[in-house]
Coordinates of C-alpha atoms and ligand atoms in Angstrom, one line a residue:
M1 CA 129.8 112.1 88.6
K2 CA 130.7 111.9 92.3
L3 CA 133.7 109.9 93.3
L4 CA 134.9 108.5 96.7
I5 CA 138.7 108.3 96.7
T6 CA 140.2 106.4 99.6
G7 CA 143.8 107.2 100.6
G8 CA 143.8 110.4 98.6
A9 CA 146.3 112.1 100.9
G10 CA 149.0 109.6 100.0
F11 CA 151.3 109.6 97.0
I12 CA 149.3 108.1 94.2
G13 CA 145.9 109.1 95.5
S14 CA 146.8 112.8 95.8
N15 CA 148.3 112.8 92.2
F16 CA 145.1 111.0 91.1
I17 CA 142.8 113.6 92.6
R18 CA 144.8 116.4 90.9
Y19 CA 144.7 114.5 87.6
W20 CA 140.9 113.9 87.8
L21 CA 139.9 117.4 88.8
N22 CA 142.0 118.8 86.0
K23 CA 140.5 116.4 83.4
Y24 CA 136.9 116.3 84.7
P25 CA 136.4 119.7 86.5
D26 CA 132.6 119.1 86.9
D27 CA 133.0 115.9 88.8
K28 CA 132.9 115.9 92.6
I29 CA 135.5 114.2 94.8
V30 CA 135.3 113.1 98.4
N31 CA 138.7 112.1 99.8
L32 CA 138.5 109.6 102.7
D33 CA 141.8 109.3 104.4
V34 CA 142.7 108.6 108.0
L35 CA 146.1 110.4 107.7
T36 CA 148.5 107.7 108.8
Y37 CA 152.2 108.6 108.7
A38 CA 151.9 108.4 104.8
G39 CA 148.9 110.7 104.5
N40 CA 149.8 114.4 104.2
L41 CA 147.3 117.1 103.3
E42 CA 150.1 119.3 102.0
N43 CA 150.0 116.9 99.0
L44 CA 146.7 118.5 98.1
R45 CA 147.2 122.1 99.1
D46 CA 146.5 123.3 95.5
V47 CA 143.1 121.6 95.3
E48 CA 141.8 122.1 98.8
G49 CA 140.0 125.3 97.8
N50 CA 138.2 123.6 94.9
K51 CA 134.5 123.6 95.5
N52 CA 134.2 120.1 94.0
Y53 CA 136.7 118.7 96.5
K54 CA 136.0 117.6 100.0
F55 CA 138.3 115.9 102.6
V56 CA 137.0 113.6 105.2
K57 CA 139.4 112.4 107.9
G58 CA 138.4 108.8 108.7
D59 CA 139.3 105.1 108.6
I60 CA 138.1 102.9 105.8
C61 CA 137.6 100.2 108.5
D62 CA 134.9 102.4 110.1
A63 CA 131.8 100.8 108.6
D64 CA 129.3 103.4 109.9
L65 CA 131.2 106.3 108.4
V66 CA 131.9 104.5 105.1
D67 CA 128.2 103.5 104.8
K68 CA 127.1 107.1 105.3
L69 CA 129.7 108.5 102.8
V70 CA 128.8 106.2 99.9
K71 CA 125.1 107.1 99.9
D72 CA 125.4 109.5 96.9
I73 CA 128.6 108.2 95.3
D74 CA 128.7 106.9 91.7
L75 CA 132.3 105.5 91.8
I76 CA 134.7 104.4 94.5
V77 CA 138.4 104.4 93.6
H78 CA 140.2 102.5 96.4
F79 CA 143.8 103.5 96.9
A80 CA 144.0 103.5 100.8
A81 CA 146.5 100.9 102.0
E82 CA 149.6 100.3 104.0
S83 CA 152.0 100.4 101.1
H84 CA 155.6 99.9 102.3
V85 CA 157.1 96.4 102.1
D86 CA 159.8 97.0 104.7
R87 CA 157.2 98.1 107.3
S88 CA 155.2 95.0 106.6
I89 CA 158.3 92.9 107.4
Q90 CA 158.6 94.7 110.8
N91 CA 154.9 94.4 111.7
S92 CA 152.1 93.2 109.5
E93 CA 149.1 94.1 111.7
D94 CA 148.0 97.3 110.1
F95 CA 148.5 95.8 106.6
I96 CA 145.9 93.1 107.4
K97 CA 143.6 95.7 109.1
T98 CA 143.6 98.3 106.3
N99 CA 144.4 96.3 103.2
V100 CA 142.1 93.3 103.9
E101 CA 139.5 94.4 106.5
G102 CA 139.3 98.0 105.1
T103 CA 138.7 96.6 101.6
R104 CA 135.9 94.3 103.0
V105 CA 134.2 97.3 104.7
L106 CA 134.2 99.3 101.5
L107 CA 132.9 96.4 99.4
D108 CA 130.1 95.8 101.8
A109 CA 129.2 99.5 101.7
A110 CA 129.2 99.4 97.9
K111 CA 127.1 96.2 97.9
N112 CA 124.6 97.5 100.5
N113 CA 124.0 100.8 98.7
G114 CA 122.7 99.6 95.4
G115 CA 126.0 98.1 94.0
I116 CA 128.2 101.1 93.6
R117 CA 130.9 100.9 90.8
F118 CA 134.1 99.9 92.5
H119 CA 137.7 100.2 91.2
H120 CA 140.4 98.6 93.2
I121 CA 144.1 99.7 93.0
S122 CA 146.5 96.9 93.3
T123 CA 150.1 95.9 92.6
D124 CA 152.3 93.7 90.5
E125 CA 153.7 92.2 93.8
V126 CA 150.7 89.9 94.2
F127 CA 152.1 87.7 91.4
G128 CA 155.4 87.0 93.3
A129 CA 158.9 87.3 91.9
L130 CA 160.3 86.6 88.4
S131 CA 163.7 85.2 87.5
L132 CA 165.8 87.1 84.9
N133 CA 164.6 85.1 81.9
S134 CA 160.9 84.4 82.8
D135 CA 158.1 86.1 80.9
P136 CA 156.5 89.2 82.5
F137 CA 153.4 88.9 84.7
N138 CA 150.0 89.2 83.0
E139 CA 146.3 89.0 84.0
N140 CA 146.5 85.1 84.0
T141 CA 149.6 84.7 86.1
P142 CA 148.8 82.7 89.3
Y143 CA 149.0 84.7 92.5
N144 CA 152.1 84.0 94.6
P145 CA 152.6 86.8 97.1
R146 CA 155.8 86.6 99.2
S147 CA 155.8 89.5 101.6
P148 CA 153.1 90.4 104.2
Y149 CA 152.4 93.5 102.1
S150 CA 151.8 91.6 98.9
A151 CA 149.9 88.9 100.7
S152 CA 147.5 91.5 102.1
K153 CA 147.1 93.1 98.7
A154 CA 146.5 89.6 97.2
A155 CA 143.8 88.9 99.8
S156 CA 142.1 92.2 98.9
D157 CA 142.2 91.4 95.2
H158 CA 140.5 88.0 95.9
L159 CA 137.8 89.7 98.0
V160 CA 137.1 92.2 95.3
R161 CA 136.7 89.5 92.7
A162 CA 134.6 87.4 95.1
Y163 CA 132.1 90.3 95.5
F164 CA 131.8 90.4 91.7
H165 CA 131.1 86.7 91.4
T166 CA 128.9 86.4 94.5
H167 CA 127.1 89.7 94.7
K168 CA 127.4 91.0 91.1
L169 CA 129.2 94.1 92.4
P170 CA 130.4 96.1 89.4
I171 CA 134.2 96.0 90.0
T172 CA 137.4 96.4 88.1
I173 CA 141.0 95.9 89.3
S174 CA 144.3 97.3 88.1
N175 CA 147.6 95.8 89.1
C176 CA 150.4 98.3 88.5
T177 CA 154.2 98.3 88.7
N178 CA 156.4 100.6 90.8
N179 CA 155.3 104.3 90.6
Y180 CA 157.5 107.3 91.0
G181 CA 156.9 111.0 90.9
P182 CA 156.2 114.0 93.1
F183 CA 154.8 113.6 96.6
Q184 CA 156.1 110.1 97.1
F185 CA 156.9 109.5 100.8
P186 CA 160.7 109.5 101.3
E187 CA 160.9 105.9 102.5
K188 CA 160.6 104.5 99.0
L189 CA 163.7 104.1 96.8
I190 CA 163.7 107.2 94.5
P191 CA 162.6 109.9 97.0
L192 CA 164.7 108.4 99.8
F193 CA 167.8 108.4 97.7
A194 CA 167.3 111.9 96.2
T195 CA 166.6 113.5 99.6
N196 CA 169.4 111.6 101.4
L197 CA 171.9 113.0 98.8
M198 CA 170.5 116.6 99.4
E199 CA 171.1 116.0 103.1
G200 CA 174.7 114.9 102.4
K201 CA 173.8 111.3 103.5
K202 CA 174.7 108.0 101.7
V203 CA 172.1 105.9 99.9
P204 CA 171.4 102.4 101.3
V205 CA 171.4 99.9 98.4
Y206 CA 170.0 96.5 99.6
G207 CA 172.3 93.5 98.8
E208 CA 174.2 94.1 95.6
G209 CA 171.5 96.3 94.0
G210 CA 170.8 93.7 91.2
N211 CA 167.0 93.5 91.9
I212 CA 164.8 94.6 89.0
R213 CA 161.7 96.7 89.1
D214 CA 159.5 98.1 86.3
W215 CA 159.0 101.9 86.9
I216 CA 156.0 104.0 85.8
Y217 CA 155.5 107.7 86.2
V218 CA 152.5 108.3 88.5
D219 CA 150.4 110.2 86.1
D220 CA 150.8 107.5 83.5
H221 CA 149.4 105.1 86.1
N222 CA 146.6 107.5 86.8
A223 CA 145.7 107.7 83.1
G224 CA 145.6 103.9 83.1
V225 CA 143.2 103.9 86.0
D226 CA 141.1 106.5 84.2
A227 CA 141.0 104.3 81.1
V228 CA 140.0 101.2 83.2
V229 CA 137.2 103.1 85.0
K230 CA 135.8 104.5 81.7
K231 CA 136.5 101.7 79.3
G232 CA 137.3 98.5 81.3
K233 CA 135.0 95.5 81.3
I234 CA 133.2 94.9 84.6
G235 CA 134.7 92.0 86.6
E236 CA 138.0 92.3 84.8
T237 CA 141.6 92.9 85.8
Y238 CA 144.0 95.1 83.9
C239 CA 147.8 94.9 84.3
L240 CA 149.5 98.4 84.0
G241 CA 153.2 99.0 83.9
G242 CA 155.9 101.3 82.5
E243 CA 157.6 98.7 80.2
N244 CA 160.8 100.0 81.8
E245 CA 162.8 97.4 83.7
I246 CA 165.9 98.6 85.5
T247 CA 168.1 97.3 88.4
N248 CA 168.2 99.2 91.6
L249 CA 171.9 99.9 91.1
E250 CA 171.2 101.5 87.7
I251 CA 168.6 103.7 89.1
T252 CA 170.9 104.6 92.0
K253 CA 173.6 105.6 89.5
N254 CA 171.1 107.7 87.5
I255 CA 170.1 109.5 90.7
L256 CA 173.7 110.1 91.7
N257 CA 174.3 111.5 88.3
L258 CA 171.4 113.9 88.4
M259 CA 172.5 115.1 91.8
G260 CA 176.1 115.5 90.7
K261 CA 177.3 112.9 93.3
G262 CA 179.8 110.0 92.9
E263 CA 179.5 106.3 93.6
E264 CA 181.3 106.8 97.0
M265 CA 177.8 107.9 98.2
I266 CA 176.5 104.3 97.8
E267 CA 176.3 102.2 101.0
Y268 CA 175.6 98.5 100.4
V269 CA 173.5 97.3 103.3
S270 CA 171.9 94.0 104.4
D271 CA 169.3 92.7 101.9
R272 CA 165.6 93.0 102.5
K273 CA 164.2 89.7 104.0
G274 CA 162.6 87.6 101.2
H275 CA 163.6 90.4 98.6
D276 CA 161.6 89.7 95.4
F277 CA 164.2 89.6 92.6
R278 CA 162.3 91.0 89.6
Y279 CA 158.9 92.4 88.7
A280 CA 157.8 93.1 85.1
M281 CA 154.4 93.5 83.5
D282 CA 152.9 92.5 80.1
I283 CA 150.5 95.3 79.4
T284 CA 149.1 94.0 76.1
K285 CA 145.5 93.7 77.3
A286 CA 145.4 97.3 78.6
K287 CA 146.9 98.6 75.3
K288 CA 144.5 96.6 73.1
E289 CA 141.3 97.0 75.1
L290 CA 141.7 100.4 76.6
G291 CA 144.0 102.1 74.1
W292 CA 146.2 103.1 77.0
E293 CA 150.0 103.0 77.2
P294 CA 152.6 104.8 79.4
K295 CA 153.9 108.0 77.8
L296 CA 156.7 109.5 79.8
K297 CA 160.2 108.1 79.1
F298 CA 162.0 107.0 82.4
E299 CA 165.0 109.3 81.8
E300 CA 162.7 112.3 81.4
G301 CA 160.4 111.3 84.3
L302 CA 163.3 110.7 86.7
K303 CA 164.9 114.0 85.8
K304 CA 161.5 115.7 86.4
T305 CA 161.0 113.9 89.7
V306 CA 164.5 114.5 91.1
G307 CA 164.0 118.2 90.1
W308 CA 160.7 118.2 92.0
Y309 CA 162.4 117.0 95.2
K310 CA 165.1 119.6 94.7
N311 CA 162.5 122.4 94.4
N312 CA 160.3 121.1 97.2
E313 CA 162.8 120.8 100.1
D314 CA 160.3 122.2 102.5
W315 CA 157.9 119.4 101.8
W316 CA 160.2 116.5 102.4
R317 CA 162.3 118.1 105.2
K318 CA 159.1 118.5 107.3
I319 CA 158.4 114.8 106.7
K320 CA 161.9 113.6 107.5
T321 CA 162.0 115.6 110.8
G322 CA 158.4 114.5 111.7
E323 CA 157.3 118.1 111.8
Y324 CA 154.5 117.5 109.2
M325 CA 152.5 115.4 111.6
K326 CA 152.1 118.2 114.1
Y327 CA 151.5 120.8 111.4
Y328 CA 148.8 118.9 109.6
K329 CA 146.9 117.8 112.7
K330 CA 146.8 121.6 113.6
Q331 CA 145.8 122.6 110.1
Y332 CA 143.0 119.9 110.0
N333 CA 141.6 121.1 113.4
E334 CA 141.6 124.7 112.3
N335 CA 139.8 123.9 109.0
N336 CA 137.2 122.0 110.9
K337 CA 136.4 124.4 113.7
Ligands
NAD1 P1 150.9 105.7 100.4 O1 151.4 104.9 101.5 O2 151.6 106.9 99.9 O3 149.4 106.3 100.7 C1 148.4 105.5 101.4 C2 147.3 106.5 101.9 O4 146.3 105.7 102.4 C3 147.8 107.5 102.9 O5 147.3 108.8 102.6 C4 147.2 106.9 104.2 O6 146.9 107.9 105.2 C5 145.9 106.3 103.7 N1 145.4 105.2 104.6 C6 146.1 104.2 105.1 N2 145.4 103.4 105.9 C7 144.1 104.0 105.9 C8 142.9 103.7 106.5 N3 142.8 102.6 107.3 N4 141.8 104.5 106.2 C9 141.9 105.5 105.4 N5 143.1 105.9 104.8 C10 144.2 105.1 105.0 O7 150.6 104.7 99.2 P2 150.7 104.8 97.6 O8 152.1 104.5 97.2 O9 150.1 106.1 97.2 O10 149.8 103.6 97.1 C11 148.4 103.8 96.9 C12 147.8 102.5 96.4 O11 148.5 102.0 95.2 C13 148.0 101.3 97.4 O12 146.8 100.5 97.4 C14 149.2 100.5 96.9 O13 149.1 99.2 97.3 C15 149.0 100.7 95.4 N6 150.2 100.6 94.6 C16 151.3 101.4 94.9 C17 152.4 101.3 94.0 C18 153.6 102.2 94.3 O14 154.6 102.0 93.6 N7 153.6 103.1 95.2 C19 152.4 100.5 92.9 C20 151.2 99.7 92.6 C21 150.1 99.8 93.5
TDX2 O1 166.5 101.9 101.0 C1 166.2 101.2 100.1 N1 167.2 100.5 99.4 C2 166.9 99.6 98.4 O2 167.8 99.0 97.8 C3 164.8 101.0 99.7 C4 163.7 101.7 100.4 C5 164.5 100.1 98.7 N2 165.5 99.4 98.1 C6 165.2 98.4 97.0 C7 164.1 97.4 97.3 C8 163.4 97.2 96.0 O3 164.1 96.2 95.3 O4 164.6 99.2 95.9 C9 163.5 98.6 95.3 C10 162.3 99.4 95.4 O5 161.9 99.5 96.8 P1 160.7 100.3 97.3 O6 160.8 101.7 96.8 O7 160.5 100.0 98.7 O8 159.5 99.6 96.4 P2 159.0 98.1 96.3 O9 159.4 97.3 97.5 O10 159.5 97.6 95.0 O11 157.4 98.3 96.3 C11 156.8 99.4 95.6 O12 156.2 99.0 94.4 C12 155.1 98.2 94.4 C13 155.7 100.1 96.4 O13 156.3 100.5 97.7 C14 154.5 99.2 96.6 O14 153.5 99.9 97.4 C15 154.0 98.8 95.3 O15 152.9 97.9 95.4

């Protein structure tokens, strides 16, 4: 099987490529990534020599390029997105371009080339925000996105379903909760806090730190996507999650603990605008229909992840100083001479 992975140089996409090539070593992967600030080829250094792996630098909004690339593809797994809520609050333009228009371009290429199997990676945030006592989201929860990021992801989910109903495109969608693990860009809570502490900086907790997220280890998410792709019903959506709700303040204390630091390193800062209070996912459908469930306990996963950031200072320091942008442009040009 030959797969087109979009956004494979980012956090989840790069972990997914590694996961897939390990599990299905005979499959071929083309990774299409434009290398925004979040795309980093160092995330894939260990697979770049694999004969079944090919990187293409390009934009998912480039219809001609995408149309050419999908010609001999059996499965598209679409990760590429602008993914950071805070950035979408500052400026939503790229979120609409990549998340909505980019998804439209990919869907048209899949449709115009014989109806290629298409899996769309989405998020729990499309469902809105929960209060403390409400039931977790499930596949039937009405959409109610509240940030420009989640609104753009919701729009893309609707488009994907529309291509199924209108054009019979063989699609599936997975909506997952907050991922954590190696190679996550240090703007997101867990890597930002771990790396700040290694730099001797404080950790900025928004508001009072009472907001709740459901965290899943990235390879548990990837196993879920694998299960949907192999066993999911065409046209269906599957909710994936870690069954692991925790407040931001509890996570912060866990990270401080793992780093041997005290609570004086917490800095309470202004709250995120429109900050969703709680996300949680009911994953009964994925468990029953796919036989999938998250495996790694959060305590263990967090320890492993913080340990990874401790052991990979070179990776995140180059990102935090901006050096990685120069380095990777140079490396890319050299590889493609
Ligand atoms: P990320 O920001 O780490 O990576 C995104 C990747 O997409 C980068 O490599 C970037 O260069 C690439 N990209 C962006 N715009 C592009 C374009 N126009 N053309 C080609 N490539 C482009 O994101 P992530 O955290 O790995 O998230 C991946 C996907 O999973 C996204 O669709 C996101 O919405 C979804 N998701 C993320 C989480 C999470 O907790 N991180 C949870 C649920 C769903
Ligand atoms: O500095 C911070 N301080 C803080 O208190 C940051 C960066 C975050 N937070 C809070 C905001 C959230 O309640 O921590 C929580 C997690 O924040 P993020 O790591 O930015 O993730 P979140 O906004 O929950 O969105 C993530 O999960 C769903 C991903 O970034 C999305 O791409 C995914 O769809």
